[in-house]
PDB file of C-alpha atoms in Angstrom:
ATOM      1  CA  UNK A   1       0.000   0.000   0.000  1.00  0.00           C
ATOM      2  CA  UNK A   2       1.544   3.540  -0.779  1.00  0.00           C
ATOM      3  CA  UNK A   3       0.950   6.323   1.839  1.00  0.00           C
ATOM      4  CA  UNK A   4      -1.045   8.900   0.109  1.00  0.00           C
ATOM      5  CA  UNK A   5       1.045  12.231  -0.393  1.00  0.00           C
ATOM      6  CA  UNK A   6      -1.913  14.352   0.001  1.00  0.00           C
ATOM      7  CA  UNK A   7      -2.079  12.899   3.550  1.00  0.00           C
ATOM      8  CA  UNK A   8      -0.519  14.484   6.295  1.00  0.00           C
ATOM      9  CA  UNK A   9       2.627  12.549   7.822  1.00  0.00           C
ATOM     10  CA  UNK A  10       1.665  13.126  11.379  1.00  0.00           C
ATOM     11  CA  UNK A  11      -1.939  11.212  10.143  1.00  0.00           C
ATOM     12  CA  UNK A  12      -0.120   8.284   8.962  1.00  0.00           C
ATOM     13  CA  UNK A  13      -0.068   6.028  11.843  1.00  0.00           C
ATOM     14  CA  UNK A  14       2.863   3.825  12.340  1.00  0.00           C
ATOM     15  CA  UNK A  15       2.517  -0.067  12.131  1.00  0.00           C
ATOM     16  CA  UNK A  16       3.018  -2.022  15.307  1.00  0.00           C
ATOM     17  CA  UNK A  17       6.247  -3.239  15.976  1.00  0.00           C
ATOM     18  CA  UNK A  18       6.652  -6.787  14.614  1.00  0.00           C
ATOM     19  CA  UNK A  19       6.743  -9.690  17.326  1.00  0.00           C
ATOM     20  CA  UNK A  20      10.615  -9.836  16.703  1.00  0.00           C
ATOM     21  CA  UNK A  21      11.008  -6.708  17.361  1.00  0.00           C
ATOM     22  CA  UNK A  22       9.152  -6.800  20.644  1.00  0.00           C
ATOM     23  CA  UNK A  23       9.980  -7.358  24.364  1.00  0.00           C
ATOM     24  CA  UNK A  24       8.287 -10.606  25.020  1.00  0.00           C
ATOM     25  CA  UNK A  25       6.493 -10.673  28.291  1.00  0.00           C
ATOM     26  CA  UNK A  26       4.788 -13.764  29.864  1.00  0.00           C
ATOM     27  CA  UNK A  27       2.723 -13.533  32.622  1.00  0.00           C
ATOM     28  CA  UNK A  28       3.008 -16.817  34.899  1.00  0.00           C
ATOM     29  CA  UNK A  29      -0.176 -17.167  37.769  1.00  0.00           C
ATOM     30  CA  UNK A  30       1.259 -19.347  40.787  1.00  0.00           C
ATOM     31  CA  UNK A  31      -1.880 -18.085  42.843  1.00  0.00           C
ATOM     32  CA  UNK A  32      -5.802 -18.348  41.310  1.00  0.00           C
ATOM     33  CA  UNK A  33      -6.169 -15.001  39.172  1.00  0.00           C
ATOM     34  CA  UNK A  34      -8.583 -12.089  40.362  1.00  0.00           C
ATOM     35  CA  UNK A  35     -11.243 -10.573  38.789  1.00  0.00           C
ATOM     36  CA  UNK A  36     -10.931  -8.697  36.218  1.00  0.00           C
ATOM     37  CA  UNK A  37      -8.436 -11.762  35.106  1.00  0.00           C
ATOM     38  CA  UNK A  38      -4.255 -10.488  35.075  1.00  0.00           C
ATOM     39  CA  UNK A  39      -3.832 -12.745  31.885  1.00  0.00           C
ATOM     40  CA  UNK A  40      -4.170 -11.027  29.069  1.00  0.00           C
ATOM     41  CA  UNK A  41      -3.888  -7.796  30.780  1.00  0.00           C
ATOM     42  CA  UNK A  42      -0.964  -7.135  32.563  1.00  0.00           C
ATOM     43  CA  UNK A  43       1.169  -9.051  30.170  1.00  0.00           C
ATOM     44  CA  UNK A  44      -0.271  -7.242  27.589  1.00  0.00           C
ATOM     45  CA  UNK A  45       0.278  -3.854  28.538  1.00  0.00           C
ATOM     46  CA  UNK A  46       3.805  -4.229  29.774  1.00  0.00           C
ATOM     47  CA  UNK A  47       4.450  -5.159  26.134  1.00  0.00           C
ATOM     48  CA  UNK A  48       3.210  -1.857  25.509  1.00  0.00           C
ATOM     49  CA  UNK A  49       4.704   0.016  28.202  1.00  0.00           C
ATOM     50  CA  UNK A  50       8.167  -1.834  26.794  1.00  0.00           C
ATOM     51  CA  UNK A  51       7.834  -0.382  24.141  1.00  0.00           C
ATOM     52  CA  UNK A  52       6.921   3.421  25.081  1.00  0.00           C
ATOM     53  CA  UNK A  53      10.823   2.596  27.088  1.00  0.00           C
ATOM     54  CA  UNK A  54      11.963   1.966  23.645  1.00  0.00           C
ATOM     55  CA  UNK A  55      12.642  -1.872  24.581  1.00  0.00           C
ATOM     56  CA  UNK A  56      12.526  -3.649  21.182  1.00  0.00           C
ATOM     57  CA  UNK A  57      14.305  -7.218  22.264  1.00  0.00           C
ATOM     58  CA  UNK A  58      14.327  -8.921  25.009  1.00  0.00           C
ATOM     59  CA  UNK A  59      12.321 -11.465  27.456  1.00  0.00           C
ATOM     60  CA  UNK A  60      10.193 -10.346  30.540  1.00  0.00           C
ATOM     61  CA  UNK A  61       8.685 -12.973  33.180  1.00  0.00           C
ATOM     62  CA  UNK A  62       5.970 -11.660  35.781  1.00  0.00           C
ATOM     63  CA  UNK A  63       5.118 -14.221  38.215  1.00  0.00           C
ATOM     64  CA  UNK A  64       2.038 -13.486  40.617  1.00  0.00           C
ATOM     65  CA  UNK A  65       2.748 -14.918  43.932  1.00  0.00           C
ATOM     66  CA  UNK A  66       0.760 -15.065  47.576  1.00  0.00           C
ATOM     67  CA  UNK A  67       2.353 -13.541  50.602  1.00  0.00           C
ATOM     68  CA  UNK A  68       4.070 -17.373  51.582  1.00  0.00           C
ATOM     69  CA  UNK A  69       6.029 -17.299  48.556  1.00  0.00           C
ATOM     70  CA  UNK A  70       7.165 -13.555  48.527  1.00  0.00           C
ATOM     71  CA  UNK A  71       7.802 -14.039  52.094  1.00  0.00           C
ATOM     72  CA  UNK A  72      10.518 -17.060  51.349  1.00  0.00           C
ATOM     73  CA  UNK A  73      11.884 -14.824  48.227  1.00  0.00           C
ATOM     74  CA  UNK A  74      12.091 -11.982  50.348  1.00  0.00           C
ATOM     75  CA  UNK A  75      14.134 -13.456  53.203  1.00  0.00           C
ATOM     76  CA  UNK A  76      16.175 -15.555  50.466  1.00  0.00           C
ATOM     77  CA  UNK A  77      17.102 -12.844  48.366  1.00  0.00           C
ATOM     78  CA  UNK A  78      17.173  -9.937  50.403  1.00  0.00           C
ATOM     79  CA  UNK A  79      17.716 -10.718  53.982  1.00  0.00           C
ATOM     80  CA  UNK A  80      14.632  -9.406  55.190  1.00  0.00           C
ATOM     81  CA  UNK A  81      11.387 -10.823  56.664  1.00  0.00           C
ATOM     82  CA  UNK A  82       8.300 -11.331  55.534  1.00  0.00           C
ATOM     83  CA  UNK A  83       6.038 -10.469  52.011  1.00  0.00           C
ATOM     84  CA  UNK A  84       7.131  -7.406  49.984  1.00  0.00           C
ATOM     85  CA  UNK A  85       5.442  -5.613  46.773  1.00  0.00           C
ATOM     86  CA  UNK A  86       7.994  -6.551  44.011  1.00  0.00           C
ATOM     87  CA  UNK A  87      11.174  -8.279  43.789  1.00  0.00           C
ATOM     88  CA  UNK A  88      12.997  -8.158  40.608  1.00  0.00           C
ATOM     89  CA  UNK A  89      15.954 -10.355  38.845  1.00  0.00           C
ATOM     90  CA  UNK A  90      18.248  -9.269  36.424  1.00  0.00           C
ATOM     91  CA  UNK A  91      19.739 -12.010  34.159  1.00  0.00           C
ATOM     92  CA  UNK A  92      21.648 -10.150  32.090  1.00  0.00           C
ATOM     93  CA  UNK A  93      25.434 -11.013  31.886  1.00  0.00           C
ATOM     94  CA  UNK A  94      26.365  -7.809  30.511  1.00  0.00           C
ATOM     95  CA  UNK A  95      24.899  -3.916  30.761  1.00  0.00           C
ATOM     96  CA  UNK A  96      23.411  -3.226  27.563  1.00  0.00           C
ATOM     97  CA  UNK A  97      22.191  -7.045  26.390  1.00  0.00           C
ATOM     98  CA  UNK A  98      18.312  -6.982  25.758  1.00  0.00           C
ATOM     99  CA  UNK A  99      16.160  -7.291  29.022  1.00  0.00           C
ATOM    100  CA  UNK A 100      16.015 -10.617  30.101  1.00  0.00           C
ATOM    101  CA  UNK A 101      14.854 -11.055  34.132  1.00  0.00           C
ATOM    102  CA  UNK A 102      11.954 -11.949  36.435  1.00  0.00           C
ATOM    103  CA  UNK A 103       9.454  -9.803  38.078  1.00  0.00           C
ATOM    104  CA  UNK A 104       7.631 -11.434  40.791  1.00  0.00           C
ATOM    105  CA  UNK A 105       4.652  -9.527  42.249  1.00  0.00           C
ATOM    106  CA  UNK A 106       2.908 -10.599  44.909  1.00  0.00           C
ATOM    107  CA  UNK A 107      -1.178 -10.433  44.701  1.00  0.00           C
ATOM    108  CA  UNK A 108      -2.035 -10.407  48.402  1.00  0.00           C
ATOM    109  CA  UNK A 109       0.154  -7.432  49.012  1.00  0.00           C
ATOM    110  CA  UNK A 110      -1.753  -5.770  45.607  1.00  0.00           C
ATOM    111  CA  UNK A 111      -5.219  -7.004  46.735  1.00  0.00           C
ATOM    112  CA  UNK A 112      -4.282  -4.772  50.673  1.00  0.00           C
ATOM    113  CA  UNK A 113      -2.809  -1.887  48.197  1.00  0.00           C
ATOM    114  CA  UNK A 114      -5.749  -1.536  45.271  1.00  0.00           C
ATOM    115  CA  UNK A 115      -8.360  -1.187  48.682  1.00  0.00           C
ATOM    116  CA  UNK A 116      -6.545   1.470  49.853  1.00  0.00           C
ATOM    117  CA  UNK A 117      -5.627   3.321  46.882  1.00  0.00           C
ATOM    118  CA  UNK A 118      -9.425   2.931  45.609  1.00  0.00           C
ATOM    119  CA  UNK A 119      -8.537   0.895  42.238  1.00  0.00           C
ATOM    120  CA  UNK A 120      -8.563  -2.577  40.664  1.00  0.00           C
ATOM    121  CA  UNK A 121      -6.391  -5.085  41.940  1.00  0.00           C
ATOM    122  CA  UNK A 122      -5.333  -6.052  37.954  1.00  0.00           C
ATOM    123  CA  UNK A 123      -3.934  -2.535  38.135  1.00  0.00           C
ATOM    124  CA  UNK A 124      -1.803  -2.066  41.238  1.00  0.00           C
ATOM    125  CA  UNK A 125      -0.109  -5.565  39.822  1.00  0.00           C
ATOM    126  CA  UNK A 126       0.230  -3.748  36.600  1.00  0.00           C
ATOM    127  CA  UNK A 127       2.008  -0.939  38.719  1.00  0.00           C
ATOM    128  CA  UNK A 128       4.365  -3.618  40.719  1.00  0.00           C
ATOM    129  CA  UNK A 129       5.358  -5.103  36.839  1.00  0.00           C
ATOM    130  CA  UNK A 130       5.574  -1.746  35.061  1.00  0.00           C
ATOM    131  CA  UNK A 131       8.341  -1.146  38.587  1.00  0.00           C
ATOM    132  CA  UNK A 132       9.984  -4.571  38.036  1.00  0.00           C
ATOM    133  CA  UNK A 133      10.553  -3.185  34.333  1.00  0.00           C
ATOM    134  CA  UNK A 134      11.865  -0.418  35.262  1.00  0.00           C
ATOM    135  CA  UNK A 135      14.513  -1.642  37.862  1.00  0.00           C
ATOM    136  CA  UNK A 136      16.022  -3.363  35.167  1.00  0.00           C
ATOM    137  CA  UNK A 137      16.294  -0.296  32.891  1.00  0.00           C
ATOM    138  CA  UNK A 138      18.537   1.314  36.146  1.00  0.00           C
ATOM    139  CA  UNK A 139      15.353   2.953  37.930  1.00  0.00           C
ATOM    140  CA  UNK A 140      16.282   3.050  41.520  1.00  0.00           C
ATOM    141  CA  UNK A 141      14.470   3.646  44.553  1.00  0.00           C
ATOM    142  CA  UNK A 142      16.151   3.151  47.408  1.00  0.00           C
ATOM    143  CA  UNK A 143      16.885   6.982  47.874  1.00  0.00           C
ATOM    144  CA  UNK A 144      13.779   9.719  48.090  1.00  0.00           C
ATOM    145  CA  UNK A 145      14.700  11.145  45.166  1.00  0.00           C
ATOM    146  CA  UNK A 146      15.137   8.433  43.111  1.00  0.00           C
ATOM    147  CA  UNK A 147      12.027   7.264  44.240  1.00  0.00           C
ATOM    148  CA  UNK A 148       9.994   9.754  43.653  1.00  0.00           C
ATOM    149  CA  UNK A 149      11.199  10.162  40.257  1.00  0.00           C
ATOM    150  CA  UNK A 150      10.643   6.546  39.580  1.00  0.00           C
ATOM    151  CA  UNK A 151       7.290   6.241  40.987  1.00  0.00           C
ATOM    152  CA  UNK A 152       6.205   9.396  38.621  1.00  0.00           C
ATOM    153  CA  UNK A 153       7.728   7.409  35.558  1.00  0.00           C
ATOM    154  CA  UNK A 154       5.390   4.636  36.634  1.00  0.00           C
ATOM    155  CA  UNK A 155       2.480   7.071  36.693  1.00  0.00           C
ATOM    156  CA  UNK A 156       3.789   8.210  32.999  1.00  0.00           C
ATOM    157  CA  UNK A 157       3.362   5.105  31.623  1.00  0.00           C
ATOM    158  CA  UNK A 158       0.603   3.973  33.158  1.00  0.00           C
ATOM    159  CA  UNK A 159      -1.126   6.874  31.887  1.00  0.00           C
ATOM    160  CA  UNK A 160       0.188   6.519  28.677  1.00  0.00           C
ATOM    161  CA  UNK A 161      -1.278   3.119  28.763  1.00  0.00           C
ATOM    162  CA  UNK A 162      -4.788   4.217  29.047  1.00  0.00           C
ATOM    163  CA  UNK A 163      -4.933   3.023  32.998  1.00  0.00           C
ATOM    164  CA  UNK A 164      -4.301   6.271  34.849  1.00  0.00           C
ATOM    165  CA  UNK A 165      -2.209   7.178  37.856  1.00  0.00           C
ATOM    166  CA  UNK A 166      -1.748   4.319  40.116  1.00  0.00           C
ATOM    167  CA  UNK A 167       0.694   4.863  42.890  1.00  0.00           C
ATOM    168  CA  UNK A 168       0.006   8.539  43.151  1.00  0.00           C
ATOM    169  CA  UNK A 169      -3.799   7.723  43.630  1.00  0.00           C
ATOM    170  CA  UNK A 170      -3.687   6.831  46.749  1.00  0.00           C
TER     171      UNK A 170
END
């Protein structure tokens, strides 16, 4: 097909990026999914919020978890006890290789989070992936700065996404 010249360029819209040139995301459930269902949504979207990062390549597990399981990751990984939000694993030998890590988010702590910030629970976990994603693009938040400016990224995107603020809502 050949773009009309009459036709303004900024009408045009671009073609989706091929599967080959995407981040491929799969969304693994090791506790019963909520309703609305996380499958087809939140690995869905984080496609699309890969590729607003400008991640074309690359491979991007989420695994949903209860608070047991987080709990043992939590104390294995990091030392600490008990269930936390988001833990994320880089499996990249070398900076600059295509993503390639694990994002487990646990769904109890989501389901305590979404009552209090007044939203689905589909979308806090959507919020604990697009976070995930970004620790592995270098987002840190372990200082309040860095925080902060992280946690407004996640906003961005999510907004960009069509889901709204998230972590700001509440």
């Amino acid at each position: 097909v050949m773009d009309d010249p009459d036709e303004p360029a900024s009408s045009r819209e671009e073609p989706p990026p091929s599967d080959a040139a995407r981040c491929r995301v799969e969304l693994v459930l090791l506790v019963d999914d909520v309703d609305p269902p996380l499958l087809g949504y939140v690995d869905r979207l984080l496609v699309r919020a890969a590729d607003l990062l400008g991640i074309d390549r690359g491979r991007l597990t989420i695994a949903a978890v209860d608070d047991t399981y987080m709990a043992t990751l939590h104390q294995q990984f990091k030392g600490i006890e008990g269930p936390t939000d988001v833990l994320t694993f880089d499996f990249r030998r070398v900076p600059g290789e295509p993503v390639e890590g694990d994002v487990v988010v646990c769904v109890d702590e989501a389901r305590r989070q979404a009552v209090n910030r007044g939203h689905e629970v589909r979308a806090e976990v959507l919020l604990y992936a697009v976070h995930g994603l970004l620790h592995l693009l270098g987002y840190d938040d372990h200082e309040p700065d860095s925080a902060a400016a992280m946690h407004d990224r996640e906003d961005t995107l999510l907004a960009a996404l069509g889901v709204g603020r998230v972590y700001a809502a509440g």
